[in-house]
Short mmCIF file of C-alpha atoms in Angstrom, two decimals:
data_model
loop_
_atom_site.label_atom_id
_atom_site.label_comp_id
_atom_site.label_asym_id
_atom_site.label_seq_id
_atom_site.Cartn_x
_atom_site.Cartn_y
_atom_site.Cartn_z
CA MET J 144 -64.45 -16.22 75.43
CA ILE J 145 -62.30 -17.78 78.17
CA ALA J 146 -63.62 -17.09 81.63
CA THR J 147 -61.31 -15.27 84.06
CA PRO J 148 -60.45 -17.53 87.01
CA ALA J 149 -61.48 -16.46 90.50
CA LYS J 150 -58.83 -14.40 92.27
CA ASN J 151 -58.31 -16.80 95.18
CA VAL J 152 -57.86 -19.77 92.84
CA PHE J 153 -55.36 -17.82 90.75
CA GLU J 154 -53.40 -16.76 93.83
CA THR J 155 -53.37 -20.34 95.13
CA ASN J 156 -52.07 -21.65 91.82
CA ALA J 157 -49.44 -18.90 91.73
CA ARG J 158 -48.25 -19.73 95.23
CA ASP J 159 -48.08 -23.44 94.40
CA ALA J 160 -46.09 -22.66 91.27
CA ASP J 161 -43.67 -20.45 93.20
CA GLU J 162 -43.20 -23.13 95.85
CA ASN J 163 -42.53 -25.77 93.20
CA ILE J 164 -39.98 -23.50 91.49
CA PHE J 165 -38.09 -22.80 94.71
CA SER J 166 -38.30 -26.44 95.78
CA ASP J 167 -36.99 -27.67 92.44
CA SER J 168 -34.21 -25.05 92.49
CA ARG J 169 -33.05 -26.11 95.94
CA ALA J 170 -33.07 -29.78 94.96
CA GLU J 171 -31.11 -29.10 91.77
CA GLU J 172 -28.56 -26.98 93.66
CA SER J 173 -28.09 -29.80 96.19
CA ARG J 174 -27.49 -32.33 93.44
CA ARG J 175 -24.95 -30.06 91.77
CA VAL J 176 -23.07 -29.51 95.03
CA ASN J 177 -23.01 -33.23 95.81
CA ASN J 178 -22.24 -34.26 92.22
CA ASP J 179 -25.44 -36.31 92.12
CA PRO J 180 -25.53 -38.35 88.88
CA ARG J 181 -29.23 -37.54 88.54
CA GLU J 182 -28.16 -33.99 87.64
CA ARG J 183 -26.69 -35.31 84.40
CA GLN J 184 -29.77 -37.32 83.40
CA PRO J 185 -32.49 -35.88 81.14
CA LYS J 186 -35.83 -35.33 82.82
CA PRO J 187 -38.60 -37.88 82.06
CA ASN J 188 -40.39 -37.25 78.72
CA GLN J 189 -37.88 -34.51 77.89
CA GLN J 190 -36.64 -34.65 74.29
CA PRO J 191 -32.91 -34.08 73.80
CA ARG J 192 -32.31 -30.59 72.49
CA ARG J 193 -31.00 -30.55 68.93
CA ASP J 194 -28.62 -27.90 67.72
CA LYS J 195 -29.95 -25.63 64.99
CA ARG J 196 -28.27 -26.10 61.63
CA ASP J 197 -27.51 -24.07 58.52
CA ILE J 198 -29.84 -25.52 55.89
CA HIS J 199 -30.48 -23.69 52.63
CA GLY J 200 -33.18 -24.44 50.08
CA TRP J 201 -36.90 -24.75 49.49
CA ILE J 202 -39.48 -27.22 50.74
CA VAL J 203 -42.78 -27.02 48.86
CA LEU J 204 -45.15 -28.50 51.40
CA ASP J 205 -48.47 -29.92 50.26
CA LYS J 206 -50.16 -28.27 53.21
CA PRO J 207 -52.98 -30.29 54.76
CA ILE J 208 -56.38 -28.77 55.49
CA GLY J 209 -56.68 -27.42 59.03
CA MET J 210 -53.07 -26.31 59.43
CA THR J 211 -52.10 -22.63 59.39
CA SER J 212 -49.15 -21.45 57.32
CA THR J 213 -47.33 -20.43 60.51
CA GLN J 214 -47.81 -23.90 62.00
CA ALA J 215 -46.52 -25.48 58.79
CA VAL J 216 -43.34 -23.40 58.89
CA ALA J 217 -42.79 -24.34 62.54
CA VAL J 218 -43.17 -28.06 61.77
CA VAL J 219 -40.72 -27.97 58.85
CA LYS J 220 -38.24 -25.86 60.82
CA ARG J 221 -38.36 -28.40 63.66
CA LEU J 222 -38.00 -31.42 61.37
CA PHE J 223 -34.88 -29.94 59.81
CA SER J 224 -33.57 -28.26 62.99
CA ALA J 225 -33.12 -25.23 60.74
CA LYS J 226 -31.92 -21.89 62.02
CA ARG J 227 -34.17 -19.83 59.75
CA ALA J 228 -37.41 -20.50 57.92
CA GLY J 229 -40.30 -18.58 56.39
CA HIS J 230 -43.10 -19.09 53.87
CA ALA J 231 -43.76 -17.39 50.54
CA GLY J 232 -47.44 -16.52 50.76
CA THR J 233 -50.09 -17.38 53.33
CA LEU J 234 -52.44 -20.26 52.61
CA ASP J 235 -55.71 -20.34 54.59
CA PRO J 236 -56.24 -23.21 57.08
CA LEU J 237 -59.23 -24.31 54.98
CA ALA J 238 -56.99 -24.66 51.91
CA SER J 239 -54.61 -27.41 50.88
CA GLY J 240 -51.76 -27.40 48.40
CA GLY J 241 -48.53 -25.62 47.70
CA LEU J 242 -46.92 -23.71 50.54
CA PRO J 243 -43.29 -22.89 49.60
CA ILE J 244 -41.15 -22.79 52.74
CA ALA J 245 -37.74 -21.15 52.53
CA LEU J 246 -34.91 -22.42 54.74
CA GLY J 247 -31.76 -20.48 55.51
CA GLU J 248 -30.47 -18.31 52.67
CA ALA J 249 -33.55 -19.14 50.59
CA THR J 250 -35.43 -16.62 52.77
CA LYS J 251 -33.62 -13.90 50.78
CA THR J 252 -35.49 -14.99 47.65
CA VAL J 253 -39.00 -15.09 49.16
CA PRO J 254 -40.17 -11.83 47.48
CA PHE J 255 -39.53 -13.31 44.03
CA VAL J 256 -41.87 -16.22 44.77
CA MET J 257 -44.53 -14.03 46.35
CA ASP J 258 -44.57 -11.78 43.29
CA GLY J 259 -45.16 -14.75 40.99
CA ARG J 260 -48.45 -16.09 39.68
CA LYS J 261 -50.65 -18.39 41.74
CA ARG J 262 -53.10 -21.01 40.50
CA TYR J 263 -56.05 -22.27 42.51
CA ARG J 264 -58.70 -24.94 42.08
CA PHE J 265 -61.73 -24.09 44.18
CA THR J 266 -65.35 -25.05 44.75
CA VAL J 267 -68.07 -22.46 45.33
CA CYS J 268 -71.21 -23.39 47.26
CA TRP J 269 -74.16 -21.31 46.07
CA GLY J 270 -77.03 -20.08 48.21
CA GLU J 271 -75.20 -18.57 51.19
CA GLU J 272 -72.78 -15.74 51.78
CA ARG J 273 -70.73 -16.02 54.97
CA ASP J 274 -68.82 -13.41 56.93
CA THR J 275 -65.48 -15.18 56.30
CA ASP J 276 -66.39 -15.98 52.66
CA ASP J 277 -65.73 -19.67 53.37
CA THR J 278 -67.34 -22.54 55.28
CA GLU J 279 -65.87 -21.49 58.63
CA GLY J 280 -67.98 -18.34 58.88
CA GLU J 281 -71.52 -17.43 59.90
CA VAL J 282 -74.23 -17.11 57.28
CA VAL J 283 -75.02 -13.42 56.63
CA THR J 284 -77.23 -13.71 53.52
CA ALA J 285 -79.04 -16.61 51.88
CA SER J 286 -81.00 -17.27 48.70
CA GLU J 287 -83.02 -20.09 47.16
CA ALA J 288 -81.82 -19.10 43.68
CA ARG J 289 -79.20 -21.19 41.88
CA PRO J 290 -77.16 -20.10 38.83
CA THR J 291 -77.14 -21.83 35.47
CA ILE J 292 -73.92 -22.87 33.79
CA GLU J 293 -74.61 -20.34 31.04
CA ALA J 294 -75.06 -17.50 33.52
CA ILE J 295 -71.81 -18.38 35.30
CA ARG J 296 -69.75 -18.58 32.12
CA ALA J 297 -71.20 -15.35 30.78
CA LEU J 298 -70.09 -13.53 33.93
CA LEU J 299 -66.50 -14.77 34.10
CA PRO J 300 -65.01 -12.24 31.61
CA ARG J 301 -65.97 -9.47 34.07
CA PHE J 302 -63.58 -11.07 36.57
CA THR J 303 -60.69 -11.54 34.16
CA GLY J 304 -57.87 -9.06 33.66
CA LEU J 305 -57.16 -6.10 35.90
CA ILE J 306 -60.11 -5.71 38.30
CA GLU J 307 -60.95 -3.94 41.56
CA GLN J 308 -61.37 -6.31 44.49
CA THR J 309 -62.31 -5.67 48.12
CA PRO J 310 -60.43 -8.10 50.40
CA PRO J 311 -62.47 -10.25 52.81
CA ARG J 312 -63.13 -8.90 56.31
CA TYR J 313 -61.19 -11.87 57.63
CA SER J 314 -57.90 -11.26 55.85
CA ALA J 315 -54.30 -10.37 56.70
CA VAL J 316 -54.68 -6.83 55.33
CA LYS J 317 -53.54 -4.26 57.89
CA ILE J 318 -55.78 -1.41 59.09
CA GLN J 319 -53.84 1.16 61.13
CA GLY J 320 -51.33 -1.50 62.10
CA GLU J 321 -53.91 -4.16 63.01
CA ARG J 322 -54.74 -7.25 60.96
CA ALA J 323 -58.27 -7.15 59.55
CA TYR J 324 -59.06 -10.64 60.86
CA ASP J 325 -58.09 -9.64 64.42
CA LEU J 326 -60.41 -6.64 64.28
CA ALA J 327 -63.24 -8.74 62.80
CA ARG J 328 -62.85 -11.41 65.50
CA ASP J 329 -63.10 -8.68 68.14
CA GLY J 330 -66.45 -7.67 66.69
CA GLU J 331 -65.30 -4.43 65.09
CA VAL J 332 -66.77 -3.27 61.80
CA VAL J 333 -64.02 -3.70 59.21
CA GLU J 334 -64.11 -1.44 56.17
CA LEU J 335 -61.55 -2.36 53.52
CA ALA J 336 -60.92 -0.30 50.40
CA PRO J 337 -61.01 -1.96 46.98
CA ARG J 338 -57.63 -2.47 45.33
CA PRO J 339 -56.47 -3.57 41.90
CA VAL J 340 -55.64 -7.23 41.35
CA GLU J 341 -54.97 -9.17 38.16
CA ILE J 342 -56.81 -12.34 37.19
CA HIS J 343 -54.98 -13.97 34.29
CA GLN J 344 -57.46 -16.79 33.83
CA LEU J 345 -60.77 -17.85 35.40
CA VAL J 346 -62.50 -20.99 34.11
CA LEU J 347 -65.52 -23.03 35.17
CA ILE J 348 -64.23 -26.60 34.95
CA GLU J 349 -67.02 -28.63 36.56
CA GLN J 350 -70.64 -28.26 37.68
CA ILE J 351 -71.03 -30.85 40.46
CA ASP J 352 -74.72 -30.07 40.97
CA ASN J 353 -76.90 -26.97 40.97
CA SER J 354 -75.40 -25.84 44.31
CA ARG J 355 -71.68 -26.42 43.67
CA SER J 356 -69.36 -25.25 40.91
CA VAL J 357 -65.63 -25.94 40.51
CA PHE J 358 -63.36 -23.23 39.10
CA GLU J 359 -59.70 -22.78 38.27
CA ALA J 360 -58.08 -19.37 38.57
CA GLU J 361 -54.61 -18.08 37.80
CA CYS J 362 -53.96 -14.73 39.39
CA GLY J 363 -51.36 -12.25 40.56
CA LYS J 364 -50.18 -11.10 43.94
CA GLY J 365 -52.78 -9.97 46.47
CA THR J 366 -55.80 -11.72 44.93
CA TYR J 367 -58.32 -13.31 47.31
CA VAL J 368 -60.15 -16.30 45.83
CA ARG J 369 -62.70 -16.06 48.64
CA ALA J 370 -63.54 -12.56 47.45
CA LEU J 371 -64.03 -13.91 43.91
CA ALA J 372 -66.63 -16.38 45.16
CA ARG J 373 -68.37 -13.67 47.18
CA ASP J 374 -68.50 -11.14 44.33
CA ILE J 375 -69.60 -13.63 41.66
CA GLY J 376 -72.38 -14.87 43.95
CA ARG J 377 -73.61 -11.33 44.58
CA ILE J 378 -73.84 -10.46 40.89
CA LEU J 379 -75.58 -13.75 40.08
CA GLY J 380 -78.05 -12.99 42.87
CA CYS J 381 -77.62 -16.39 44.52
CA PHE J 382 -74.71 -15.57 46.86
CA GLY J 383 -71.82 -17.94 47.44
CA HIS J 384 -68.79 -18.91 49.47
CA ILE J 385 -65.71 -21.12 49.13
CA CYS J 386 -66.23 -24.69 50.35
CA ALA J 387 -62.99 -26.21 48.98
CA LEU J 388 -59.71 -24.61 47.95
CA ARG J 389 -56.39 -25.97 46.70
CA ARG J 390 -53.33 -24.04 45.51
CA THR J 391 -51.60 -25.80 42.64
CA LEU J 392 -48.98 -23.22 41.60
CA VAL J 393 -46.91 -20.59 43.40
CA GLY J 394 -44.38 -18.79 41.23
CA PRO J 395 -42.00 -21.46 39.88
CA PHE J 396 -43.35 -24.19 42.20
CA GLY J 397 -46.02 -26.56 40.87
CA GLU J 398 -47.66 -29.77 42.05
CA ASN J 399 -44.66 -31.89 40.95
CA ASP J 400 -42.56 -30.03 43.52
CA MET J 401 -44.92 -30.62 46.44
CA ILE J 402 -44.30 -33.11 49.24
CA LEU J 403 -46.87 -34.33 51.76
CA LEU J 404 -46.12 -33.76 55.43
CA GLU J 405 -46.18 -37.52 56.08
CA GLN J 406 -43.61 -38.10 53.33
CA LEU J 407 -41.41 -35.33 54.69
CA GLU J 408 -41.54 -36.75 58.21
CA ALA J 409 -40.67 -40.22 56.89
CA LEU J 410 -37.73 -38.83 54.92
CA CYS J 411 -36.44 -36.98 57.98
CA ASN J 412 -36.73 -40.14 60.08
CA ARG J 413 -34.75 -42.12 57.47
CA ALA J 414 -32.09 -39.41 57.36
CA ALA J 415 -31.81 -39.48 61.16
CA SER J 416 -31.12 -43.22 61.01
CA GLY J 417 -28.51 -42.79 58.26
CA GLU J 418 -30.65 -44.21 55.46
CA GLY J 419 -30.92 -41.02 53.45
CA SER J 420 -30.16 -37.32 53.36
CA LEU J 421 -32.28 -34.28 54.17
CA ALA J 422 -30.75 -32.70 51.07
CA ASP J 423 -32.95 -35.01 48.97
CA ALA J 424 -36.04 -33.09 50.10
CA LEU J 425 -34.66 -29.65 49.24
CA LEU J 426 -35.01 -27.64 46.06
CA PRO J 427 -32.08 -25.28 45.38
CA VAL J 428 -32.25 -21.69 46.57
CA GLU J 429 -32.03 -20.43 42.99
CA THR J 430 -35.21 -22.31 41.99
CA ALA J 431 -37.05 -19.20 43.16
CA LEU J 432 -35.13 -17.14 40.61
CA ASP J 433 -36.28 -18.98 37.48
CA ASP J 434 -37.50 -15.78 35.81
CA ILE J 435 -34.25 -13.89 36.45
CA PRO J 436 -31.22 -14.10 34.12
CA ALA J 437 -28.13 -15.84 35.47
CA LEU J 438 -24.68 -14.33 35.09
CA ALA J 439 -21.49 -16.34 35.62
CA VAL J 440 -18.34 -14.58 36.88
CA THR J 441 -14.74 -15.56 37.56
CA ARG J 442 -13.51 -16.48 41.02
CA ALA J 443 -11.60 -13.20 41.26
CA ASP J 444 -14.73 -11.16 40.50
CA ALA J 445 -16.75 -13.42 42.81
CA ALA J 446 -14.41 -12.55 45.69
CA ARG J 447 -15.08 -8.84 45.17
CA LEU J 448 -18.83 -9.32 44.92
CA HIS J 449 -18.82 -11.46 48.05
CA ARG J 450 -17.25 -8.55 49.93
CA GLY J 451 -20.06 -6.30 48.69
CA GLN J 452 -17.89 -4.54 46.09
CA ALA J 453 -19.10 -3.74 42.57
CA VAL J 454 -17.42 -5.29 39.54
CA LEU J 455 -17.04 -3.65 36.14
CA LEU J 456 -16.97 -6.12 33.25
CA ARG J 457 -15.58 -5.16 29.83
CA GLY J 458 -15.14 -6.82 26.46
CA ARG J 459 -16.70 -10.18 25.83
CA ASP J 460 -17.42 -10.65 29.56
CA ALA J 461 -19.63 -7.56 29.70
CA PRO J 462 -23.33 -8.41 30.22
CA ASN J 463 -25.54 -7.43 27.30
CA SER J 464 -28.53 -6.54 29.45
CA SER J 465 -29.39 -4.48 32.51
CA GLY J 466 -31.58 -5.06 35.54
CA THR J 467 -31.66 -7.76 38.19
CA VAL J 468 -29.55 -10.90 37.74
CA TYR J 469 -28.42 -13.72 39.94
CA VAL J 470 -24.69 -14.24 39.90
CA THR J 471 -23.00 -17.64 39.95
CA VAL J 472 -19.42 -18.81 40.27
CA ALA J 473 -18.46 -22.34 39.21
CA GLY J 474 -22.18 -23.14 38.98
CA ARG J 475 -22.87 -22.05 42.55
CA LEU J 476 -25.21 -19.22 43.55
CA LEU J 477 -23.30 -16.19 44.79
CA ALA J 478 -25.47 -13.07 44.83
CA LEU J 479 -28.44 -11.10 43.61
CA ALA J 480 -27.21 -8.03 41.78
CA GLU J 481 -28.17 -5.10 39.59
CA VAL J 482 -26.42 -4.61 36.25
CA THR J 483 -25.97 -1.04 35.00
CA ASN J 484 -23.66 -0.04 32.14
CA GLY J 485 -21.63 -3.21 32.49
CA GLU J 486 -21.22 -2.80 36.24
CA ILE J 487 -22.45 -5.53 38.59
CA ILE J 488 -23.64 -4.11 41.91
CA PRO J 489 -24.34 -6.81 44.55
CA LYS J 490 -27.61 -6.39 46.49
CA ARG J 491 -27.92 -9.67 48.39
CA VAL J 492 -24.95 -11.99 48.92
CA PHE J 493 -25.55 -15.66 49.71
CA ASN J 494 -23.54 -17.73 52.16
CA LEU J 495 -24.42 -21.34 51.35
CA THR J 496 -22.19 -22.95 53.96
CA GLY J 497 -24.09 -25.92 55.37
CA LEU J 498 -26.62 -28.33 53.91
CA THR J 499 -27.97 -27.52 50.43
CA ALA J 500 -30.06 -29.40 47.86
CA SER J 501 -28.66 -32.59 46.36
CA ALA J 502 -26.94 -32.17 43.00
CA GLY J 503 -29.71 -34.20 41.36
CA ARG J 504 -32.29 -31.61 42.36
CA ASN J 505 -30.68 -28.75 40.51
CA GLU J 506 -33.14 -29.52 37.73
CA LYS J 507 -36.81 -29.58 38.64
CA VAL J 508 -38.92 -32.66 38.00
#
């Protein structure tokens, strides 16, 4: 807890700050009146302000350990001077791996990535359960027992398929408008209800020693790998927590799509010096829509859809399916739409004016 400063010290600092503000204001006003050339010079150590730009596409950051997802988005947004940015699924600071970051119009496709499957490689340390279910927490229960490989493998089918899972106390789940981790950090008792999640695959891939096991899991939206480690450890009677975690797949984005922060910074520096293009780092907006059918339309129909008007297609141009599609014109993404009885109803229209992915990146590696 941060100690509250003494009142007299605070008041002294406040007065000093006020005096500095008024003094600086008077000096700046004098320079403006007298057309002082110093008024036009940047202040020492002040970086020139860069204008925000329209940049559209995906960056799949190989997030380093120790960085929050919010910090990662801020770094990428700054490197690209992008107007808008957001991520498609929080990754814990302890974890590394794929953090898809949407820039510009790609933010409209974030839900499609978040609803996709995720794959994790993680290490469980046996013998201790911690309040955060990972190495950052305090030990709450301990055991000298250690599980056998046979016991672990025999248990895994119970955690495969549709299961009930209670999220960790330190999670982003909201309780009456408050994040569970905020309540837990304030010392409040956090009671979270179990909820259904789907585990498509859970495999023991390595037994490092009798205290550490490495797993790989492929799961659906809302699954907490930390909770998996906690629950498996409880049933085995040895307790456990996550001591290493890496995300290797998020929706359509795999490890081949990831870029290290150092590589991204180097690319941005080369682009700033004219030796490359920021577009080379981007994946197209429509990469997030891999599981959705594409529907090409004429320029005349595209103009109507762009204005938010529905289009009725007949004859050979009529779509032979219904549901969500992404609409293209001349190979360029135009809109997300619903198709019903041959009618295309636009739901989200894209305006891709600005920087987009290089043509060579329209096909994933």
